[in-house]
Amino acid sequence: QVQLVESGGGSVQAGGSLRLSCAASGYTTRFYCMAWFRQAPGKEREGVAFIYGTDHTYYADSVNGRFTISQDKDKTTNLQMNSLKPEDTAIYYCATPRPYTYCSSDGFAARNFVYWGQGTQVTVSS
């Protein structure tokens, strides 16, 4: 069973930085992809970034150039968030699809992901 635990959220002023981490247990080589999603109050959960393999990454347009996703050898998945904006305020979740499933930009939607962390709050003030 896969368990995902996010950490690193907090409050920051616009223009600041935060680094989120997602620790995974039970996340073996059967799992090909890890992603970050976010959900703001009153909005749908949206994909932020995903990573598969050693260096294949994808970013939503809204964060491209400001956020960087990476994965450590122990499969901890990090999201470095720079130049934060108030509109980045949300609960951030890490997630992975079922085993042996790749991520793709076409299928980057919450309904395609099976395992989720509990979320971590990010608040950016202006």
mmCIF file of N, CA and C in Angstrom:
data_model
loop_
_atom_site.group_PDB
_atom_site.id
_atom_site.type_symbol
_atom_site.label_atom_id
_atom_site.label_comp_id
_atom_site.label_asym_id
_atom_site.label_seq_id
_atom_site.Cartn_x
_atom_site.Cartn_y
_atom_site.Cartn_z
ATOM 1 N N GLN A 1 0.842 -1.187 0.000
ATOM 2 C CA GLN A 1 0.000 0.000 0.000
ATOM 3 C C GLN A 1 0.880 1.240 0.000
ATOM 4 N N VAL A 2 0.548 2.205 -0.842
ATOM 5 C CA VAL A 2 1.318 3.445 -0.943
ATOM 6 C C VAL A 2 0.786 4.466 0.053
ATOM 7 N N GLN A 3 1.693 5.067 0.777
ATOM 8 C CA GLN A 3 1.325 6.174 1.666
ATOM 9 C C GLN A 3 2.160 7.389 1.305
ATOM 10 N N LEU A 4 1.508 8.529 1.157
ATOM 11 C CA LEU A 4 2.172 9.769 0.777
ATOM 12 C C LEU A 4 1.955 10.803 1.873
ATOM 13 N N VAL A 5 3.030 11.459 2.289
ATOM 14 C CA VAL A 5 2.943 12.457 3.351
ATOM 15 C C VAL A 5 3.646 13.726 2.893
ATOM 16 N N GLU A 6 2.879 14.812 2.782
ATOM 17 C CA GLU A 6 3.446 16.089 2.363
ATOM 18 C C GLU A 6 3.939 16.885 3.575
ATOM 19 N N SER A 7 4.914 17.730 3.327
ATOM 20 C CA SER A 7 5.399 18.651 4.353
ATOM 21 C C SER A 7 5.963 19.889 3.671
ATOM 22 N N GLY A 8 6.184 20.936 4.451
ATOM 23 C CA GLY A 8 6.842 22.118 3.930
ATOM 24 C C GLY A 8 5.942 23.291 3.630
ATOM 25 N N GLY A 9 4.647 23.133 3.814
ATOM 26 C CA GLY A 9 3.754 24.251 3.560
ATOM 27 C C GLY A 9 3.926 25.350 4.597
ATOM 28 N N GLY A 10 3.277 26.480 4.349
ATOM 29 C CA GLY A 10 3.357 27.583 5.282
ATOM 30 C C GLY A 10 2.858 28.861 4.664
ATOM 31 N N SER A 11 3.178 29.966 5.322
ATOM 32 C CA SER A 11 2.763 31.277 4.851
ATOM 33 C C SER A 11 3.975 32.075 4.422
ATOM 34 N N VAL A 12 3.827 32.791 3.324
ATOM 35 C CA VAL A 12 4.937 33.571 2.786
ATOM 36 C C VAL A 12 4.369 34.786 2.067
ATOM 37 N N GLN A 13 5.166 35.817 1.956
ATOM 38 C CA GLN A 13 4.737 36.989 1.196
ATOM 39 C C GLN A 13 4.980 36.780 -0.291
ATOM 40 N N ALA A 14 4.250 37.509 -1.084
ATOM 41 C CA ALA A 14 4.416 37.427 -2.536
ATOM 42 C C ALA A 14 5.872 37.676 -2.913
ATOM 43 N N GLY A 15 6.340 36.857 -3.843
ATOM 44 C CA GLY A 15 7.728 36.938 -4.256
ATOM 45 C C GLY A 15 8.645 35.990 -3.506
ATOM 46 N N GLY A 16 8.133 35.404 -2.445
ATOM 47 C CA GLY A 16 8.932 34.496 -1.630
ATOM 48 C C GLY A 16 8.968 33.084 -2.186
ATOM 49 N N SER A 17 9.584 32.192 -1.419
ATOM 50 C CA SER A 17 9.776 30.809 -1.849
ATOM 51 C C SER A 17 9.381 29.838 -0.753
ATOM 52 N N LEU A 18 8.942 28.673 -1.176
ATOM 53 C CA LEU A 18 8.692 27.548 -0.280
ATOM 54 C C LEU A 18 9.120 26.275 -0.992
ATOM 55 N N ARG A 19 9.452 25.276 -0.201
ATOM 56 C CA ARG A 19 9.822 23.971 -0.749
ATOM 57 C C ARG A 19 8.948 22.925 -0.092
ATOM 58 N N LEU A 20 8.163 22.244 -0.903
ATOM 59 C CA LEU A 20 7.310 21.161 -0.429
ATOM 60 C C LEU A 20 8.003 19.828 -0.674
ATOM 61 N N SER A 21 7.751 18.884 0.222
ATOM 62 C CA SER A 21 8.283 17.539 0.052
ATOM 63 C C SER A 21 7.167 16.524 0.225
ATOM 64 N N CYS A 22 7.287 15.424 -0.472
ATOM 65 C CA CYS A 22 6.325 14.328 -0.394
ATOM 66 C C CYS A 22 7.105 13.046 -0.141
ATOM 67 N N ALA A 23 6.969 12.526 1.064
ATOM 68 C CA ALA A 23 7.625 11.275 1.418
ATOM 69 C C ALA A 23 6.710 10.114 1.069
ATOM 70 N N ALA A 24 7.258 9.138 0.382
ATOM 71 C CA ALA A 24 6.445 8.011 -0.089
ATOM 72 C C ALA A 24 6.911 6.719 0.536
ATOM 73 N N SER A 25 5.982 5.951 1.057
ATOM 74 C CA SER A 25 6.283 4.595 1.513
ATOM 75 C C SER A 25 5.474 3.627 0.664
ATOM 76 N N GLY A 26 6.053 2.466 0.405
ATOM 77 C CA GLY A 26 5.384 1.524 -0.469
ATOM 78 C C GLY A 26 5.438 1.928 -1.924
ATOM 79 N N TYR A 27 6.204 2.953 -2.211
ATOM 80 C CA TYR A 27 6.297 3.481 -3.582
ATOM 81 C C TYR A 27 7.478 2.800 -4.248
ATOM 82 N N THR A 28 7.194 1.707 -4.912
ATOM 83 C CA THR A 28 8.256 0.906 -5.484
ATOM 84 C C THR A 28 8.431 1.238 -6.961
ATOM 85 N N THR A 29 9.240 0.458 -7.607
ATOM 86 C CA THR A 29 9.482 0.693 -9.031
ATOM 87 C C THR A 29 8.249 0.401 -9.877
ATOM 88 N N ARG A 30 7.188 -0.127 -9.255
ATOM 89 C CA ARG A 30 5.939 -0.330 -10.002
ATOM 90 C C ARG A 30 5.249 0.995 -10.320
ATOM 91 N N PHE A 31 5.626 2.017 -9.594
ATOM 92 C CA PHE A 31 4.988 3.320 -9.780
ATOM 93 C C PHE A 31 5.908 4.197 -10.613
ATOM 94 N N TYR A 32 5.358 4.730 -11.709
ATOM 95 C CA TYR A 32 6.199 5.407 -12.684
ATOM 96 C C TYR A 32 6.211 6.928 -12.552
ATOM 97 N N CYS A 33 5.265 7.473 -11.820
ATOM 98 C CA CYS A 33 5.055 8.913 -11.887
ATOM 99 C C CYS A 33 4.602 9.466 -10.547
ATOM 100 N N MET A 34 5.041 10.669 -10.230
ATOM 101 C CA MET A 34 4.556 11.379 -9.046
ATOM 102 C C MET A 34 4.186 12.791 -9.468
ATOM 103 N N ALA A 35 3.115 13.294 -8.893
ATOM 104 C CA ALA A 35 2.629 14.609 -9.293
ATOM 105 C C ALA A 35 2.259 15.450 -8.082
ATOM 106 N N TRP A 36 2.202 16.750 -8.325
ATOM 107 C CA TRP A 36 1.672 17.697 -7.360
ATOM 108 C C TRP A 36 0.411 18.325 -7.935
ATOM 109 N N PHE A 37 -0.612 18.392 -7.110
ATOM 110 C CA PHE A 37 -1.854 19.086 -7.424
ATOM 111 C C PHE A 37 -2.080 20.173 -6.378
ATOM 112 N N ARG A 38 -3.006 21.057 -6.662
ATOM 113 C CA ARG A 38 -3.408 22.040 -5.668
ATOM 114 C C ARG A 38 -4.893 22.329 -5.792
ATOM 115 N N GLN A 39 -5.471 22.748 -4.682
ATOM 116 C CA GLN A 39 -6.886 23.089 -4.683
ATOM 117 C C GLN A 39 -7.105 24.323 -3.823
ATOM 118 N N ALA A 40 -7.583 25.361 -4.468
ATOM 119 C CA ALA A 40 -7.920 26.605 -3.778
ATOM 120 C C ALA A 40 -9.389 26.559 -3.370
ATOM 121 N N PRO A 41 -9.778 27.337 -2.368
ATOM 122 C CA PRO A 41 -11.177 27.335 -1.926
ATOM 123 C C PRO A 41 -12.134 27.639 -3.065
ATOM 124 N N GLY A 42 -13.140 26.800 -3.223
ATOM 125 C CA GLY A 42 -14.147 27.015 -4.249
ATOM 126 C C GLY A 42 -13.724 26.648 -5.648
ATOM 127 N N LYS A 43 -12.545 26.074 -5.805
ATOM 128 C CA LYS A 43 -12.051 25.711 -7.133
ATOM 129 C C LYS A 43 -11.782 24.219 -7.214
ATOM 130 N N GLU A 44 -11.708 23.732 -8.438
ATOM 131 C CA GLU A 44 -11.395 22.324 -8.649
ATOM 132 C C GLU A 44 -9.903 22.069 -8.401
ATOM 133 N N ARG A 45 -9.611 20.835 -8.086
ATOM 134 C CA ARG A 45 -8.219 20.443 -7.917
ATOM 135 C C ARG A 45 -7.533 20.471 -9.281
ATOM 136 N N GLU A 46 -6.383 21.114 -9.348
ATOM 137 C CA GLU A 46 -5.687 21.246 -10.623
ATOM 138 C C GLU A 46 -4.263 20.710 -10.527
ATOM 139 N N GLY A 47 -3.805 20.168 -11.656
ATOM 140 C CA GLY A 47 -2.453 19.663 -11.709
ATOM 141 C C GLY A 47 -1.444 20.791 -11.760
ATOM 142 N N VAL A 48 -0.362 20.625 -11.028
ATOM 143 C CA VAL A 48 0.698 21.629 -10.977
ATOM 144 C C VAL A 48 1.929 21.150 -11.738
ATOM 145 N N ALA A 49 2.392 19.941 -11.432
ATOM 146 C CA ALA A 49 3.590 19.410 -12.072
ATOM 147 C C ALA A 49 3.650 17.906 -11.843
ATOM 148 N N PHE A 50 4.349 17.202 -12.747
ATOM 149 C CA PHE A 50 4.619 15.783 -12.504
ATOM 150 C C PHE A 50 6.015 15.439 -12.975
ATOM 151 N N ILE A 51 6.497 14.291 -12.477
ATOM 152 C CA ILE A 51 7.827 13.815 -12.832
ATOM 153 C C ILE A 51 7.789 12.309 -13.021
ATOM 154 N N TYR A 52 8.501 11.819 -14.020
ATOM 155 C CA TYR A 52 8.675 10.383 -14.204
ATOM 156 C C TYR A 52 10.055 10.123 -14.774
ATOM 157 N N GLY A 53 10.543 8.922 -14.528
ATOM 158 C CA GLY A 53 11.913 8.638 -14.935
ATOM 159 C C GLY A 53 12.876 9.482 -14.124
ATOM 160 N N THR A 54 14.046 9.735 -14.641
ATOM 161 C CA THR A 54 15.041 10.495 -13.895
ATOM 162 C C THR A 54 14.897 11.997 -14.101
ATOM 163 N N ASP A 55 14.398 12.407 -15.254
ATOM 164 C CA ASP A 55 14.362 13.843 -15.481
ATOM 165 C C ASP A 55 13.238 14.309 -16.397
ATOM 166 N N HIS A 56 12.210 13.513 -16.533
ATOM 167 C CA HIS A 56 11.071 13.924 -17.360
ATOM 168 C C HIS A 56 10.077 14.667 -16.476
ATOM 169 N N THR A 57 9.822 15.912 -16.819
ATOM 170 C CA THR A 57 8.942 16.734 -16.015
ATOM 171 C C THR A 57 7.937 17.480 -16.880
ATOM 172 N N TYR A 58 6.858 17.872 -16.231
ATOM 173 C CA TYR A 58 5.837 18.677 -16.907
ATOM 174 C C TYR A 58 5.291 19.676 -15.898
ATOM 175 N N TYR A 59 4.994 20.887 -16.394
ATOM 176 C CA TYR A 59 4.473 21.941 -15.531
ATOM 177 C C TYR A 59 3.240 22.572 -16.146
ATOM 178 N N ALA A 60 2.297 22.905 -15.293
ATOM 179 C CA ALA A 60 1.174 23.705 -15.756
ATOM 180 C C ALA A 60 1.684 25.079 -16.172
ATOM 181 N N ASP A 61 1.010 25.689 -17.117
ATOM 182 C CA ASP A 61 1.433 26.995 -17.608
ATOM 183 C C ASP A 61 1.530 28.018 -16.485
ATOM 184 N N SER A 62 0.636 27.912 -15.529
ATOM 185 C CA SER A 62 0.572 28.903 -14.453
ATOM 186 C C SER A 62 1.803 28.891 -13.538
ATOM 187 N N VAL A 63 2.555 27.811 -13.553
ATOM 188 C CA VAL A 63 3.717 27.717 -12.657
ATOM 189 C C VAL A 63 5.022 27.517 -13.412
ATOM 190 N N ASN A 64 4.957 27.301 -14.709
ATOM 191 C CA ASN A 64 6.149 27.040 -15.502
ATOM 192 C C ASN A 64 7.131 28.199 -15.390
ATOM 193 N N GLY A 65 8.368 27.866 -15.059
ATOM 194 C CA GLY A 65 9.390 28.889 -14.889
ATOM 195 C C GLY A 65 9.543 29.364 -13.450
ATOM 196 N N ARG A 66 8.574 29.017 -12.604
ATOM 197 C CA ARG A 66 8.647 29.424 -11.193
ATOM 198 C C ARG A 66 8.789 28.227 -10.255
ATOM 199 N N PHE A 67 8.196 27.111 -10.621
ATOM 200 C CA PHE A 67 8.229 25.908 -9.795
ATOM 201 C C PHE A 67 9.148 24.870 -10.434
ATOM 202 N N THR A 68 9.778 24.058 -9.580
ATOM 203 C CA THR A 68 10.623 22.975 -10.057
ATOM 204 C C THR A 68 10.310 21.712 -9.262
ATOM 205 N N ILE A 69 9.992 20.644 -9.981
ATOM 206 C CA ILE A 69 9.740 19.359 -9.336
ATOM 207 C C ILE A 69 10.983 18.494 -9.472
ATOM 208 N N SER A 70 11.291 17.749 -8.418
ATOM 209 C CA SER A 70 12.459 16.864 -8.449
ATOM 210 C C SER A 70 12.184 15.673 -7.540
ATOM 211 N N GLN A 71 12.994 14.659 -7.706
ATOM 212 C CA GLN A 71 12.810 13.442 -6.917
ATOM 213 C C GLN A 71 14.148 12.937 -6.415
ATOM 214 N N ASP A 72 14.228 12.665 -5.121
ATOM 215 C CA ASP A 72 15.449 12.133 -4.536
ATOM 216 C C ASP A 72 15.546 10.630 -4.766
ATOM 217 N N LYS A 73 16.703 10.075 -4.452
ATOM 218 C CA LYS A 73 16.898 8.638 -4.648
ATOM 219 C C LYS A 73 15.965 7.823 -3.766
ATOM 220 N N ASP A 74 15.557 8.382 -2.627
ATOM 221 C CA ASP A 74 14.643 7.642 -1.759
ATOM 222 C C ASP A 74 13.184 7.866 -2.171
ATOM 223 N N LYS A 75 12.982 8.458 -3.354
ATOM 224 C CA LYS A 75 11.648 8.694 -3.929
ATOM 225 C C LYS A 75 10.885 9.813 -3.242
ATOM 226 N N THR A 76 11.558 10.591 -2.388
ATOM 227 C CA THR A 76 10.914 11.804 -1.895
ATOM 228 C C THR A 76 10.804 12.785 -3.056
ATOM 229 N N THR A 77 9.612 13.296 -3.267
ATOM 230 C CA THR A 77 9.368 14.208 -4.385
ATOM 231 C C THR A 77 9.212 15.626 -3.849
ATOM 232 N N ASN A 78 9.991 16.525 -4.410
ATOM 233 C CA ASN A 78 10.034 17.897 -3.928
ATOM 234 C C ASN A 78 9.425 18.857 -4.948
ATOM 235 N N LEU A 79 8.877 19.933 -4.432
ATOM 236 C CA LEU A 79 8.379 21.000 -5.290
ATOM 237 C C LEU A 79 8.950 22.316 -4.772
ATOM 238 N N GLN A 80 9.923 22.840 -5.489
ATOM 239 C CA GLN A 80 10.510 24.123 -5.143
ATOM 240 C C GLN A 80 9.665 25.210 -5.796
ATOM 241 N N MET A 81 9.136 26.097 -4.975
ATOM 242 C CA MET A 81 8.239 27.131 -5.478
ATOM 243 C C MET A 81 8.877 28.487 -5.238
ATOM 244 N N ASN A 82 9.197 29.169 -6.318
ATOM 245 C CA ASN A 82 9.805 30.495 -6.253
ATOM 246 C C ASN A 82 8.859 31.542 -6.824
ATOM 247 N N SER A 83 9.145 32.795 -6.538
ATOM 248 C CA SER A 83 8.339 33.909 -7.062
ATOM 249 C C SER A 83 6.852 33.661 -6.824
ATOM 250 N N LEU A 84 6.529 33.292 -5.615
ATOM 251 C CA LEU A 84 5.146 32.932 -5.305
ATOM 252 C C LEU A 84 4.216 34.129 -5.427
ATOM 253 N N LYS A 85 2.990 33.825 -5.852
ATOM 254 C CA LYS A 85 1.956 34.837 -6.045
ATOM 255 C C LYS A 85 0.755 34.507 -5.146
ATOM 256 N N PRO A 86 -0.046 35.500 -4.821
ATOM 257 C CA PRO A 86 -1.245 35.213 -4.026
ATOM 258 C C PRO A 86 -2.136 34.142 -4.644
ATOM 259 N N GLU A 87 -2.188 34.085 -5.956
ATOM 260 C CA GLU A 87 -3.017 33.073 -6.611
ATOM 261 C C GLU A 87 -2.457 31.658 -6.488
ATOM 262 N N ASP A 88 -1.263 31.513 -5.933
ATOM 263 C CA ASP A 88 -0.727 30.180 -5.650
ATOM 264 C C ASP A 88 -1.257 29.632 -4.324
ATOM 265 N N THR A 89 -1.988 30.429 -3.587
ATOM 266 C CA THR A 89 -2.553 29.991 -2.320
ATOM 267 C C THR A 89 -3.513 28.828 -2.535
ATOM 268 N N ALA A 90 -3.259 27.729 -1.853
ATOM 269 C CA ALA A 90 -4.061 26.517 -2.021
ATOM 270 C C ALA A 90 -3.550 25.452 -1.059
ATOM 271 N N ILE A 91 -4.296 24.352 -1.002
ATOM 272 C CA ILE A 91 -3.773 23.143 -0.372
ATOM 273 C C ILE A 91 -3.078 22.357 -1.473
ATOM 274 N N TYR A 92 -1.857 21.952 -1.219
ATOM 275 C CA TYR A 92 -1.061 21.220 -2.202
ATOM 276 C C TYR A 92 -1.014 19.742 -1.814
ATOM 277 N N TYR A 93 -1.245 18.907 -2.805
ATOM 278 C CA TYR A 93 -1.279 17.457 -2.612
ATOM 279 C C TYR A 93 -0.279 16.782 -3.550
ATOM 280 N N CYS A 94 0.386 15.752 -3.054
ATOM 281 C CA CYS A 94 1.121 14.895 -3.973
ATOM 282 C C CYS A 94 0.256 13.661 -4.260
ATOM 283 N N ALA A 95 0.467 13.088 -5.416
ATOM 284 C CA ALA A 95 -0.378 11.983 -5.848
ATOM 285 C C ALA A 95 0.349 11.132 -6.869
ATOM 286 N N THR A 96 -0.065 9.879 -6.953
ATOM 287 C CA THR A 96 0.488 8.981 -7.949
ATOM 288 C C THR A 96 -0.632 8.116 -8.524
ATOM 289 N N PRO A 97 -0.563 7.771 -9.794
ATOM 290 C CA PRO A 97 -1.594 6.921 -10.376
ATOM 291 C C PRO A 97 -1.376 5.454 -9.978
ATOM 292 N N ARG A 98 -2.211 4.580 -10.451
ATOM 293 C CA ARG A 98 -2.066 3.157 -10.146
ATOM 294 C C ARG A 98 -0.748 2.650 -10.726
ATOM 295 N N PRO A 99 -0.265 1.494 -10.247
ATOM 296 C CA PRO A 99 1.016 0.969 -10.747
ATOM 297 C C PRO A 99 1.054 0.819 -12.248
ATOM 298 N N TYR A 100 2.234 0.915 -12.777
ATOM 299 C CA TYR A 100 2.513 0.698 -14.203
ATOM 300 C C TYR A 100 1.763 1.692 -15.099
ATOM 301 N N THR A 101 1.523 2.872 -14.573
ATOM 302 C CA THR A 101 0.817 3.902 -15.331
ATOM 303 C C THR A 101 1.697 5.133 -15.471
ATOM 304 N N TYR A 102 1.872 5.586 -16.691
ATOM 305 C CA TYR A 102 2.653 6.784 -16.926
ATOM 306 C C TYR A 102 1.764 8.020 -16.792
ATOM 307 N N CYS A 103 2.412 9.133 -16.520
ATOM 308 C CA CYS A 103 1.713 10.407 -16.544
ATOM 309 C C CYS A 103 1.857 11.006 -17.931
ATOM 310 N N SER A 104 0.880 11.801 -18.320
ATOM 311 C CA SER A 104 0.966 12.516 -19.586
ATOM 312 C C SER A 104 0.265 13.850 -19.419
ATOM 313 N N SER A 105 0.670 14.806 -20.237
ATOM 314 C CA SER A 105 0.045 16.111 -20.148
ATOM 315 C C SER A 105 -1.437 16.031 -20.517
ATOM 316 N N ASP A 106 -1.784 15.123 -21.434
ATOM 317 C CA ASP A 106 -3.185 14.970 -21.831
ATOM 318 C C ASP A 106 -4.042 14.414 -20.698
ATOM 319 N N GLY A 107 -3.443 13.516 -19.902
ATOM 320 C CA GLY A 107 -4.216 12.871 -18.843
ATOM 321 C C GLY A 107 -3.911 13.412 -17.470
ATOM 322 N N PHE A 108 -3.451 14.662 -17.402
ATOM 323 C CA PHE A 108 -3.043 15.220 -16.127
ATOM 324 C C PHE A 108 -4.261 15.807 -15.417
ATOM 325 N N ALA A 109 -5.053 14.901 -14.857
ATOM 326 C CA ALA A 109 -6.259 15.299 -14.145
ATOM 327 C C ALA A 109 -6.390 14.458 -12.885
ATOM 328 N N ALA A 110 -7.014 15.018 -11.873
ATOM 329 C CA ALA A 110 -7.111 14.351 -10.580
ATOM 330 C C ALA A 110 -7.772 12.977 -10.670
ATOM 331 N N ARG A 111 -8.722 12.832 -11.605
ATOM 332 C CA ARG A 111 -9.465 11.571 -11.701
ATOM 333 C C ARG A 111 -8.567 10.402 -12.114
ATOM 334 N N ASN A 112 -7.392 10.704 -12.669
ATOM 335 C CA ASN A 112 -6.484 9.655 -13.128
ATOM 336 C C ASN A 112 -5.468 9.249 -12.064
ATOM 337 N N PHE A 113 -5.561 9.829 -10.872
ATOM 338 C CA PHE A 113 -4.612 9.533 -9.809
ATOM 339 C C PHE A 113 -5.334 8.823 -8.671
ATOM 340 N N VAL A 114 -4.672 7.821 -8.127
ATOM 341 C CA VAL A 114 -5.320 6.917 -7.181
ATOM 342 C C VAL A 114 -4.880 7.166 -5.739
ATOM 343 N N TYR A 115 -3.594 7.400 -5.537
ATOM 344 C CA TYR A 115 -3.045 7.549 -4.189
ATOM 345 C C TYR A 115 -2.746 9.022 -3.936
ATOM 346 N N TRP A 116 -3.195 9.499 -2.767
ATOM 347 C CA TRP A 116 -3.078 10.919 -2.436
ATOM 348 C C TRP A 116 -2.539 11.103 -1.025
ATOM 349 N N GLY A 117 -1.786 12.179 -0.841
ATOM 350 C CA GLY A 117 -1.407 12.573 0.495
ATOM 351 C C GLY A 117 -2.526 13.372 1.141
ATOM 352 N N GLN A 118 -2.287 13.811 2.366
ATOM 353 C CA GLN A 118 -3.323 14.523 3.116
ATOM 354 C C GLN A 118 -3.348 16.011 2.782
ATOM 355 N N GLY A 119 -2.319 16.499 2.126
ATOM 356 C CA GLY A 119 -2.267 17.902 1.727
ATOM 357 C C GLY A 119 -1.514 18.773 2.711
ATOM 358 N N THR A 120 -0.968 19.871 2.182
ATOM 359 C CA THR A 120 -0.283 20.852 3.013
ATOM 360 C C THR A 120 -0.674 22.246 2.516
ATOM 361 N N GLN A 121 -0.972 23.132 3.449
ATOM 362 C CA GLN A 121 -1.472 24.456 3.099
ATOM 363 C C GLN A 121 -0.337 25.397 2.720
ATOM 364 N N VAL A 122 -0.529 26.099 1.617
ATOM 365 C CA VAL A 122 0.379 27.166 1.197
ATOM 366 C C VAL A 122 -0.435 28.452 1.099
ATOM 367 N N THR A 123 0.008 29.467 1.805
ATOM 368 C CA THR A 123 -0.676 30.754 1.791
ATOM 369 C C THR A 123 0.306 31.838 1.391
ATOM 370 N N VAL A 124 -0.035 32.582 0.341
ATOM 371 C CA VAL A 124 0.821 33.657 -0.147
ATOM 372 C C VAL A 124 0.067 34.971 0.011
ATOM 373 N N SER A 125 0.635 35.877 0.761
ATOM 374 C CA SER A 125 -0.010 37.162 1.002
ATOM 375 C C SER A 125 0.612 38.243 0.125
ATOM 376 N N SER A 126 -0.221 39.220 -0.217
ATOM 377 C CA SER A 126 0.265 40.289 -1.098
ATOM 378 C C SER A 126 0.871 41.426 -0.302
#
